[in-house]
Coordinates of C-alpha atoms in Angstrom, one line a residue:
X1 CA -17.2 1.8 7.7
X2 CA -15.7 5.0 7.9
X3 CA -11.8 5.8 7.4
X4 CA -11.9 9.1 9.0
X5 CA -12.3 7.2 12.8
X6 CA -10.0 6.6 15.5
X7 CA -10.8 2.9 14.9
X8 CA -11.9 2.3 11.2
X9 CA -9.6 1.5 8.1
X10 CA -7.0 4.1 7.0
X11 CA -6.6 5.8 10.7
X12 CA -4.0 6.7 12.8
X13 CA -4.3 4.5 15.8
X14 CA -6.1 6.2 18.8
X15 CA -3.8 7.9 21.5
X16 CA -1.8 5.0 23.0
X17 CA -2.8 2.7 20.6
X18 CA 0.0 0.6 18.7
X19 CA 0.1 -0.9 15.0
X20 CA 2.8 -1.8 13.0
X21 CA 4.6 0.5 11.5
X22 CA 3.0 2.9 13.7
X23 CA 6.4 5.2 14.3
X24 CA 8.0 4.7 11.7
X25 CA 9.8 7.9 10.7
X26 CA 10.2 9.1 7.6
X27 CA 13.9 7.6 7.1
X28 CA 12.0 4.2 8.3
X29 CA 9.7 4.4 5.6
X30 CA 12.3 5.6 3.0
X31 CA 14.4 2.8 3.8
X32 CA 11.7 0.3 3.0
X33 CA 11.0 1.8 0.1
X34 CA 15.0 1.3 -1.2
X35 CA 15.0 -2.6 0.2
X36 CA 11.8 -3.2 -1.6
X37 CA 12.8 -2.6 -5.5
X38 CA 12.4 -5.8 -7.3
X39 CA 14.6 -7.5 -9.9
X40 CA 11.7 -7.8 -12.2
X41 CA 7.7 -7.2 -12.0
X42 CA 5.3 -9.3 -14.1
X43 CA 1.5 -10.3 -14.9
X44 CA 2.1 -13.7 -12.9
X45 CA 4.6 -11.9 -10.7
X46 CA 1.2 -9.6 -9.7
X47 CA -0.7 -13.0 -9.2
X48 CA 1.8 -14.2 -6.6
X49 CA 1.8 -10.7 -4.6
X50 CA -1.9 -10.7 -4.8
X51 CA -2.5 -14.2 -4.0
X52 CA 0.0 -13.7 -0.5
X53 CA -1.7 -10.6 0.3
X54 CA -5.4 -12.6 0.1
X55 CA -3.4 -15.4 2.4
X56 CA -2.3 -13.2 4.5
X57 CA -5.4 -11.3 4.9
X58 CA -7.8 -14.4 5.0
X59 CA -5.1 -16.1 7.9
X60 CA -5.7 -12.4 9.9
X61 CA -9.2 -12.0 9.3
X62 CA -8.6 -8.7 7.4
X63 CA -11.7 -6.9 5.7
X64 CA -9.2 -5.6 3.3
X65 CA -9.6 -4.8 -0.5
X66 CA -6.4 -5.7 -2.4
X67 CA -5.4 -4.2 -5.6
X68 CA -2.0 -4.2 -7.6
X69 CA -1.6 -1.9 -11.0
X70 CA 1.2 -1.2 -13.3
X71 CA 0.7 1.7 -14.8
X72 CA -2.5 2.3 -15.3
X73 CA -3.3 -1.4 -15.7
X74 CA -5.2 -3.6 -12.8
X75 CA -3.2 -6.4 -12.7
X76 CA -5.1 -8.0 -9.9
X77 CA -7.7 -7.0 -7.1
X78 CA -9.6 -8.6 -4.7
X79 CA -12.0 -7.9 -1.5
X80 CA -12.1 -9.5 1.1
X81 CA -15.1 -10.8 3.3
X82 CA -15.8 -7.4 5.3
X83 CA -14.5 -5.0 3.1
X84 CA -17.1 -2.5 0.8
X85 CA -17.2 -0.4 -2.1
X86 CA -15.6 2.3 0.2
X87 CA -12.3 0.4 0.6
X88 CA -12.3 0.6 -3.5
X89 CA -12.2 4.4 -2.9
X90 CA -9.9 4.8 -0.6
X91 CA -7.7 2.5 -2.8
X92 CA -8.3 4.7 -5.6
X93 CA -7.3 7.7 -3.6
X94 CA -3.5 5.5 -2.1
X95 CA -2.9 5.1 -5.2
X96 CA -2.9 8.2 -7.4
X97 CA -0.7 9.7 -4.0
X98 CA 1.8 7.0 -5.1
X99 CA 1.6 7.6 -9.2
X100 CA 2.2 11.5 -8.4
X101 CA 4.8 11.3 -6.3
X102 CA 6.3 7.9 -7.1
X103 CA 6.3 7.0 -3.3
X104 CA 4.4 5.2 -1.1
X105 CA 0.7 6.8 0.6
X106 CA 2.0 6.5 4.0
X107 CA 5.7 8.4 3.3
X108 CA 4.0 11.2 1.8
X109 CA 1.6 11.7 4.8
X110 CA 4.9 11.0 7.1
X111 CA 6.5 13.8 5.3
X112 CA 4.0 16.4 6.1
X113 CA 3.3 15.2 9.7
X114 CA 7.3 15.7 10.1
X115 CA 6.6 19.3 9.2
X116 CA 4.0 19.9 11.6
X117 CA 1.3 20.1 8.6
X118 CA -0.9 17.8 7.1
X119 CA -1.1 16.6 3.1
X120 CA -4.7 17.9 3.0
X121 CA -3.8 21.0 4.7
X122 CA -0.7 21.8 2.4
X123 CA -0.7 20.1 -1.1
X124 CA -3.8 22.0 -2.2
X125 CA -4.8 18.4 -4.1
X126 CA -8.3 17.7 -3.6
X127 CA -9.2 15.1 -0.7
X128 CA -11.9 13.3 -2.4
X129 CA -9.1 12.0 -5.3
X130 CA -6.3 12.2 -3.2
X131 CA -5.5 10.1 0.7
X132 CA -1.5 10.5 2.3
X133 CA -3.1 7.4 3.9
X134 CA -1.2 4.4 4.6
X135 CA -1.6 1.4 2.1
X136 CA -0.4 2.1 -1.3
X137 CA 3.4 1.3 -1.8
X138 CA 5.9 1.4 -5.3
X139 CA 6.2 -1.4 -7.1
X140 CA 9.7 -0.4 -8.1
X141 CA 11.9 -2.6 -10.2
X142 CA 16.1 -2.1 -10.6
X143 CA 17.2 0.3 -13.5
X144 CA 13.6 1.1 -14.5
X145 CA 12.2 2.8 -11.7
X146 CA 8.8 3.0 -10.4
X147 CA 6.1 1.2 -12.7
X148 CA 3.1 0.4 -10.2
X149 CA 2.0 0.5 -6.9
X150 CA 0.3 -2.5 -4.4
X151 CA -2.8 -0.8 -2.2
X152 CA -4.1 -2.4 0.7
X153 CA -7.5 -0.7 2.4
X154 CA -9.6 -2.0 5.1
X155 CA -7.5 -1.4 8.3
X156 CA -6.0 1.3 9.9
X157 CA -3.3 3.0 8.1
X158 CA -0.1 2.0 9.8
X159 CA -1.7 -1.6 9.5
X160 CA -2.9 -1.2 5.8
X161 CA 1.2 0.1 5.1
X162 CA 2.6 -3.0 7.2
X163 CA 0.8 -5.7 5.9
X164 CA 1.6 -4.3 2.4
X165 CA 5.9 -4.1 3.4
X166 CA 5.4 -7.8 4.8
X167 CA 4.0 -8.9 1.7
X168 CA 6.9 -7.2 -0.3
X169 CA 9.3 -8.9 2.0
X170 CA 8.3 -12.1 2.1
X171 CA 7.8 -12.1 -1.8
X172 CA 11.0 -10.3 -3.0
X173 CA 12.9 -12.9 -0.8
X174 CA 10.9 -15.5 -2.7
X175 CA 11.4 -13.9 -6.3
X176 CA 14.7 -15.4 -7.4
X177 CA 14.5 -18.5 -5.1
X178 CA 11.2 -19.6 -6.1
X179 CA 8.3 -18.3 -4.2
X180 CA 6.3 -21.1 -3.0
X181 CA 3.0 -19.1 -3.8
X182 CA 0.5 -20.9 -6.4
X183 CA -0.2 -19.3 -9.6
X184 CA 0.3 -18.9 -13.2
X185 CA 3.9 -18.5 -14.1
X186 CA 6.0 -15.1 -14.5

C-alpha cells in the first residue's frame, strides 16, 4: 500500500472527503498537544497506551502499525493484521518529525500548509527520513517536557493523528484514576 494516494495510509483525504481531525487548524492541533501532557510516563504506562491503541485498532479494523518510544527506546510496537513493513517506515519517518521538533507529525505539516508551502518543499530535510504526516504525537510529561512520541501508520493521515489524540484522551483520563486497560503495572 502506498501512502502517497488519495486513499492509502498517511493521506490527506480526497477532495470532499472527511476524517477526523481533518480541519483541524494549527491552534486545534496545538491545543491538543497542551491537554495531552501526562503526569508521569512509564514502561507499563507504554504497555497500557499500546495495548488501547491495538483495542482500538482491532474493534475498527485498522491495518495500523503501532509503536511507542521514549527517547530513543521502543517501549512497545505492534502491527496489525493488514499493515506491512511499509507502515514501519512511515513510522520511522512520524517520528524523527516529532524528536526534531518536539511536536507532533501532523502540526508540523499543519504549519507549513498554513503558509501556503509544504514541509518537503520548505525544510530542505530529506523525504525518505523525514514525513510532516499525521500519526506521530509527544509523549510529554509535566515539568520534564517532551520525552517520546506514540506513531500510528496504516490510515490516512488525519485518521492515523485522531486515533492517536483518542488514545491519549481516553488514557490520560484513566492515568490517576486507574485505567481499566490490562497490563503489567507502572
Amino acid at each position: 500500500m502506498s501512502d502517497d494516494s488519495t486513499t492509502g495510509p498517511d493521506t490527506t483525504p480526497a477532495p470532499g472527503a472527511s476524517a477526523p481531525g481533518a480541519h483541524l487548524s494549527v491552534a486545534e492541533i496545538e491545543e491538543q498537544e497542551h491537554r495531552l501532557t501526562l503526569s508521569r510516563f512509564s514502561n507499563g504506562d507504554a504497555w497500557k497506551l499500546g495495548s488501547l491503541l491495538v483495542e482500538m485498532g482491532h474493534l475498527r479494523e485498522a491495518p495500523v502499525a503501532i509503536d511507542i518510544r521514549r527517547g530513543p527506546q521502543q517501549l512497545f510496537h505492534c502491527a496489525l493484521p493488514g499493515s506491512s513493513a511499509d507502515n514501519d517506515a512511515w513510522i520511522d519517518r512520524k517520528r524523527r518529525v516529532v524528536e526534531r521538533y518536539g511536536v507532533s507529525s501532523y502540526l508540523v505539516g499543519a504549519r507549513h500548509r498554513a503558509k501556503g508551502t509544504t514541509f518537503e518543499e520548505s525544510s530542505r530535510l530529506d523525504p525518505d527520513v523525514y514525513a510532516a504526516h499525521g500519526g506521530s504525537f509527544p509523549i510529554a510529561v509535566e515539568g520534564v517536557g517532551v520525552i517520546g512520541c506514540v506513531t500510528v501508520s496504516g490510515l490516512p493521515q488525519a485518521e492515523d493523528h485522531a486515533m492517536v489524540v483518542e488514545a491519549l484522551e481516553r488514557f490520560a483520563a484513566h492515568q490517576d484514576g486507574g485505567s481499566g486497560v490490562a497490563g503489567p503495572p507502572s
